[in-house]
Amino acid sequence: MGKLEGKVALITGAGQGVGQGIAFALAKEGARIAVSGRTESKLIGTCESIAAFGGIAEPVVADVAIAEDITRAVESTVDLFGGVDILVNNASMNPLGPINDLKPDVLERGYIAGPVAALRTMQACYPHMKARGGGAIINLVSSVAVRWDASTYGGYASVKEAVRALTRAAACEWGVDNIRVNAVAPHAMSPGLRRWADARPEEAAAFVASIPLRRVGDCETDIGNAVAFLVGPDAAYLTGATIPLDGGQARWS
């Protein structure tokens, strides 16, 4: 038996990249996975990969920028598996660019798909977790907020810092219900990062050189396995924290 045997996890943005890696890791520990995202074909691919190693997963199509989709995704998870014990808020839209070029409507979309979506999903999962005696929530954030040079990252950082603030508040308010809420800030070789690295190899090499461990994390073995630990029984006394999974690059205060 895995350490998450009998648990149900809803993971947003799980059709590829970090979300998919987390889905693989949690499924290998025995959790049943609601694989959520906007593109059904990618969700089905993730579910088929999980089934191939004996795990259980079902696709749940949803766009976290749409409130009704969030409600339906949580309800679908409960209908499929009988409840929800673990929530991973991974899906997001990260606005980038210089402050003078950052359009308010783009920043607004980032907030709707980021902290607003995280809030809605946590609120929708809360009663189900409470009814089952507790739960664990992981919100994906970023070390861009503590970059040595914040140029072009103002919108992105503000979105993720808002998610961090909600994480801490939920941890403080919901601890009495045995619901733990933590954030992780990963560096991982997602499809987006790989495209950037392929297009700008010199910048990518400099980026890797700035990581003490001298490599970018693997979506499953480095990020997914850490999340499986954080939502599992061995981390039962950890809540309200931000965990950097970045090879030691960022200096969090």
Short mmCIF file of C-alpha atoms in Angstrom, two decimals:
data_model
loop_
_atom_site.label_atom_id
_atom_site.label_comp_id
_atom_site.label_asym_id
_atom_site.label_seq_id
_atom_site.Cartn_x
_atom_site.Cartn_y
_atom_site.Cartn_z
CA MET A 1 0.00 0.00 0.00
CA GLY A 2 1.11 3.52 -0.79
CA LYS A 3 1.03 6.30 1.77
CA LEU A 4 -1.92 7.92 -0.01
CA GLU A 5 -4.00 4.76 -0.37
CA GLY A 6 -7.70 5.56 -0.11
CA LYS A 7 -7.19 9.28 -0.74
CA VAL A 8 -8.76 11.30 -3.56
CA ALA A 9 -6.81 14.13 -5.21
CA LEU A 10 -8.01 16.89 -7.52
CA ILE A 11 -5.10 18.37 -9.50
CA THR A 12 -5.60 21.34 -11.81
CA GLY A 13 -3.44 21.83 -14.89
CA ALA A 14 -2.58 18.13 -14.80
CA GLY A 15 -2.51 17.44 -18.52
CA GLN A 16 1.21 18.15 -18.79
CA GLY A 17 4.27 19.48 -17.00
CA VAL A 18 4.35 19.95 -13.24
CA GLY A 19 0.68 19.08 -12.76
CA GLN A 20 1.13 15.83 -14.64
CA GLY A 21 4.26 14.98 -12.67
CA ILE A 22 2.37 15.53 -9.42
CA ALA A 23 -0.50 13.37 -10.68
CA PHE A 24 1.92 10.53 -11.47
CA ALA A 25 3.61 10.73 -8.08
CA LEU A 26 0.37 10.83 -6.07
CA ALA A 27 -1.14 7.99 -8.10
CA LYS A 28 1.94 5.83 -7.44
CA GLU A 29 1.34 6.38 -3.71
CA GLY A 30 -2.19 5.05 -4.10
CA ALA A 31 -4.31 8.19 -4.48
CA ARG A 32 -7.15 8.25 -6.98
CA ILE A 33 -6.71 11.27 -9.20
CA ALA A 34 -9.14 13.70 -10.80
CA VAL A 35 -6.94 15.01 -13.63
CA SER A 36 -8.25 18.48 -14.43
CA GLY A 37 -7.41 20.97 -17.16
CA ARG A 38 -8.73 22.67 -20.28
CA THR A 39 -7.58 20.23 -22.99
CA GLU A 40 -9.35 16.89 -22.83
CA SER A 41 -6.85 15.03 -25.01
CA LYS A 42 -3.99 15.91 -22.65
CA LEU A 43 -6.04 14.85 -19.62
CA ILE A 44 -6.87 11.53 -21.24
CA GLY A 45 -3.17 11.00 -22.01
CA THR A 46 -2.26 11.58 -18.36
CA CYS A 47 -5.00 9.19 -17.22
CA GLU A 48 -3.83 6.51 -19.66
CA SER A 49 -0.27 6.82 -18.38
CA ILE A 50 -1.50 6.45 -14.81
CA ALA A 51 -3.59 3.41 -15.74
CA ALA A 52 -0.54 1.86 -17.41
CA PHE A 53 1.28 1.61 -14.06
CA GLY A 54 -1.84 0.46 -12.18
CA GLY A 55 -3.11 3.78 -10.89
CA ILE A 56 -6.64 5.16 -11.01
CA ALA A 57 -7.43 8.48 -12.67
CA GLU A 58 -10.28 10.18 -14.49
CA PRO A 59 -10.23 13.30 -16.69
CA VAL A 60 -12.19 16.34 -15.53
CA VAL A 61 -12.29 19.13 -18.11
CA ALA A 62 -12.35 22.58 -16.50
CA ASP A 63 -10.95 26.07 -16.94
CA VAL A 64 -9.99 27.56 -13.58
CA ALA A 65 -10.68 31.06 -14.93
CA ILE A 66 -14.40 30.17 -15.04
CA ALA A 67 -16.14 29.97 -11.67
CA GLU A 68 -18.76 27.48 -12.86
CA ASP A 69 -16.05 25.15 -14.15
CA ILE A 70 -14.41 25.07 -10.73
CA THR A 71 -17.69 24.17 -9.04
CA ARG A 72 -18.31 21.46 -11.61
CA ALA A 73 -14.78 20.05 -11.31
CA VAL A 74 -15.09 19.62 -7.56
CA GLU A 75 -18.58 18.13 -7.88
CA SER A 76 -17.36 15.76 -10.59
CA THR A 77 -14.47 14.64 -8.38
CA VAL A 78 -16.86 13.88 -5.54
CA ASP A 79 -19.23 12.06 -7.89
CA LEU A 80 -16.41 9.98 -9.37
CA PHE A 81 -14.58 9.04 -6.19
CA GLY A 82 -16.86 9.81 -3.25
CA GLY A 83 -15.05 12.85 -1.89
CA VAL A 84 -11.86 14.87 -2.03
CA ASP A 85 -8.91 14.72 0.38
CA ILE A 86 -6.16 16.48 -1.58
CA LEU A 87 -6.25 19.59 -3.74
CA VAL A 88 -3.34 20.77 -5.87
CA ASN A 89 -3.88 24.22 -7.39
CA ASN A 90 -1.38 24.12 -10.24
CA ALA A 91 -3.13 25.76 -13.20
CA SER A 92 -2.42 29.46 -13.66
CA MET A 93 -1.87 32.29 -16.13
CA ASN A 94 1.29 34.25 -15.41
CA PRO A 95 1.49 37.81 -16.78
CA LEU A 96 5.00 38.82 -17.85
CA GLY A 97 6.56 42.01 -19.15
CA PRO A 98 7.88 45.43 -18.12
CA ILE A 99 5.63 47.51 -15.89
CA ASN A 100 5.12 50.13 -18.61
CA ASP A 101 3.90 47.42 -20.98
CA LEU A 102 1.84 45.41 -18.48
CA LYS A 103 -1.79 45.87 -19.43
CA PRO A 104 -4.25 45.96 -16.51
CA ASP A 105 -6.63 43.53 -18.24
CA VAL A 106 -3.79 41.01 -18.65
CA LEU A 107 -2.92 41.36 -14.97
CA GLU A 108 -6.59 40.96 -14.10
CA ARG A 109 -6.75 37.69 -16.06
CA GLY A 110 -3.69 36.51 -14.14
CA TYR A 111 -5.46 37.21 -10.86
CA ILE A 112 -8.65 35.47 -11.95
CA ALA A 113 -6.73 32.33 -13.02
CA GLY A 114 -4.39 32.58 -10.02
CA PRO A 115 -5.45 33.70 -6.55
CA VAL A 116 -9.15 34.00 -7.39
CA ALA A 117 -9.20 30.49 -8.84
CA ALA A 118 -7.20 29.14 -5.89
CA LEU A 119 -9.67 30.75 -3.50
CA ARG A 120 -12.69 29.37 -5.32
CA THR A 121 -11.25 25.86 -5.54
CA MET A 122 -10.22 25.81 -1.88
CA GLN A 123 -13.65 27.06 -0.83
CA ALA A 124 -15.38 24.42 -2.98
CA CYS A 125 -13.23 21.61 -1.56
CA TYR A 126 -13.40 22.76 2.08
CA PRO A 127 -16.75 21.21 3.08
CA HIS A 128 -15.84 17.89 1.50
CA MET A 129 -12.49 17.78 3.29
CA LYS A 130 -14.07 18.76 6.58
CA ALA A 131 -16.68 16.03 6.20
CA ARG A 132 -13.91 13.45 5.72
CA GLY A 133 -12.02 14.58 8.81
CA GLY A 134 -9.38 16.72 7.13
CA GLY A 135 -7.35 17.20 3.99
CA ALA A 136 -4.28 18.70 2.40
CA ILE A 137 -3.99 21.55 -0.09
CA ILE A 138 -0.94 22.52 -2.13
CA ASN A 139 -0.87 25.81 -4.00
CA LEU A 140 1.79 26.30 -6.66
CA VAL A 141 3.64 29.61 -6.33
CA SER A 142 7.00 30.90 -7.58
CA SER A 143 10.35 32.23 -6.48
CA VAL A 144 10.04 35.10 -8.99
CA ALA A 145 8.88 37.23 -6.04
CA VAL A 146 12.35 36.96 -4.48
CA ARG A 147 14.40 37.23 -7.67
CA TRP A 148 17.56 39.32 -7.48
CA ASP A 149 16.20 41.22 -10.49
CA ALA A 150 12.41 41.61 -10.58
CA SER A 151 12.41 43.34 -13.97
CA THR A 152 9.59 42.03 -16.20
CA TYR A 153 8.31 39.78 -13.40
CA GLY A 154 6.13 42.28 -11.52
CA GLY A 155 2.78 40.92 -12.69
CA TYR A 156 3.81 37.28 -12.35
CA ALA A 157 5.23 37.83 -8.86
CA SER A 158 2.21 39.75 -7.63
CA VAL A 159 -0.14 36.98 -8.75
CA LYS A 160 1.89 34.30 -7.00
CA GLU A 161 2.41 36.34 -3.82
CA ALA A 162 -1.37 36.75 -3.57
CA VAL A 163 -1.68 32.95 -3.70
CA ARG A 164 0.93 32.68 -0.93
CA ALA A 165 -1.06 35.07 1.26
CA LEU A 166 -4.24 33.05 0.78
CA THR A 167 -2.31 29.87 1.54
CA ARG A 168 -1.12 31.17 4.90
CA ALA A 169 -4.56 32.50 5.85
CA ALA A 170 -6.32 29.26 4.96
CA ALA A 171 -3.73 27.27 6.95
CA CYS A 172 -4.38 29.41 10.02
CA GLU A 173 -8.17 29.27 9.70
CA TRP A 174 -8.61 25.64 8.69
CA GLY A 175 -6.06 23.95 10.92
CA VAL A 176 -8.82 23.37 13.46
CA ASP A 177 -10.55 21.24 10.81
CA ASN A 178 -7.35 19.23 10.21
CA ILE A 179 -6.96 20.77 6.77
CA ARG A 180 -3.33 21.60 6.01
CA VAL A 181 -2.47 24.22 3.40
CA ASN A 182 1.03 24.73 2.03
CA ALA A 183 2.63 26.32 -1.03
CA VAL A 184 5.47 25.01 -3.18
CA ALA A 185 7.66 27.10 -5.47
CA PRO A 186 9.17 24.77 -8.08
CA HIS A 187 11.70 24.92 -10.86
CA ALA A 188 10.85 22.09 -13.24
CA MET A 189 11.42 21.15 -16.84
CA SER A 190 7.87 21.83 -17.98
CA PRO A 191 7.04 22.10 -21.70
CA GLY A 192 7.10 25.89 -21.41
CA LEU A 193 10.51 25.99 -19.78
CA ARG A 194 11.87 23.51 -22.31
CA ARG A 195 10.68 25.69 -25.20
CA TRP A 196 12.36 28.71 -23.63
CA ALA A 197 15.59 26.76 -23.03
CA ASP A 198 15.63 25.50 -26.61
CA ALA A 199 15.02 29.00 -27.99
CA ARG A 200 17.55 30.75 -25.73
CA PRO A 201 20.28 28.24 -24.89
CA GLU A 202 22.77 30.78 -23.54
CA GLU A 203 20.22 32.28 -21.12
CA ALA A 204 19.13 28.79 -20.14
CA ALA A 205 22.71 27.76 -19.38
CA ALA A 206 23.16 30.84 -17.19
CA PHE A 207 19.91 30.05 -15.42
CA VAL A 208 21.02 26.49 -14.64
CA ALA A 209 24.42 27.77 -13.49
CA SER A 210 22.63 29.94 -10.91
CA ILE A 211 21.04 26.87 -9.30
CA PRO A 212 23.29 25.37 -6.59
CA LEU A 213 22.33 21.82 -7.62
CA ARG A 214 23.11 22.79 -11.25
CA ARG A 215 20.00 21.29 -12.77
CA VAL A 216 16.32 22.00 -13.33
CA GLY A 217 13.96 19.69 -11.45
CA ASP A 218 12.07 16.79 -12.95
CA CYS A 219 8.30 17.25 -12.87
CA GLU A 220 7.63 13.88 -11.25
CA THR A 221 10.70 12.76 -9.33
CA ASP A 222 11.68 16.16 -7.93
CA ILE A 223 8.38 18.04 -7.71
CA GLY A 224 5.74 15.31 -7.67
CA ASN A 225 7.45 13.16 -5.07
CA ALA A 226 7.96 16.17 -2.80
CA VAL A 227 4.27 17.06 -3.08
CA ALA A 228 3.33 13.44 -2.32
CA PHE A 229 5.33 13.77 0.90
CA LEU A 230 3.76 17.13 1.77
CA VAL A 231 0.18 15.87 1.42
CA GLY A 232 0.95 12.57 3.14
CA PRO A 233 1.03 11.41 6.77
CA ASP A 234 4.76 12.06 7.24
CA ALA A 235 4.17 15.82 6.91
CA ALA A 236 1.10 15.88 9.15
CA TYR A 237 2.47 18.71 11.33
CA LEU A 238 3.43 21.02 8.47
CA THR A 239 1.04 23.78 7.40
CA GLY A 240 1.15 27.42 6.32
CA ALA A 241 4.61 27.07 4.79
CA THR A 242 6.15 27.87 1.42
CA ILE A 243 8.51 25.11 0.30
CA PRO A 244 11.07 26.08 -2.38
CA LEU A 245 11.66 23.17 -4.77
CA ASP A 246 14.22 25.03 -6.82
CA GLY A 247 17.56 23.38 -6.20
CA GLY A 248 18.53 26.10 -3.72
CA GLN A 249 18.38 28.99 -6.18
CA ALA A 250 16.10 31.42 -4.36
CA ARG A 251 16.88 32.90 -0.94
CA TRP A 252 13.57 33.04 0.90
CA SER A 253 13.49 35.14 4.05
#
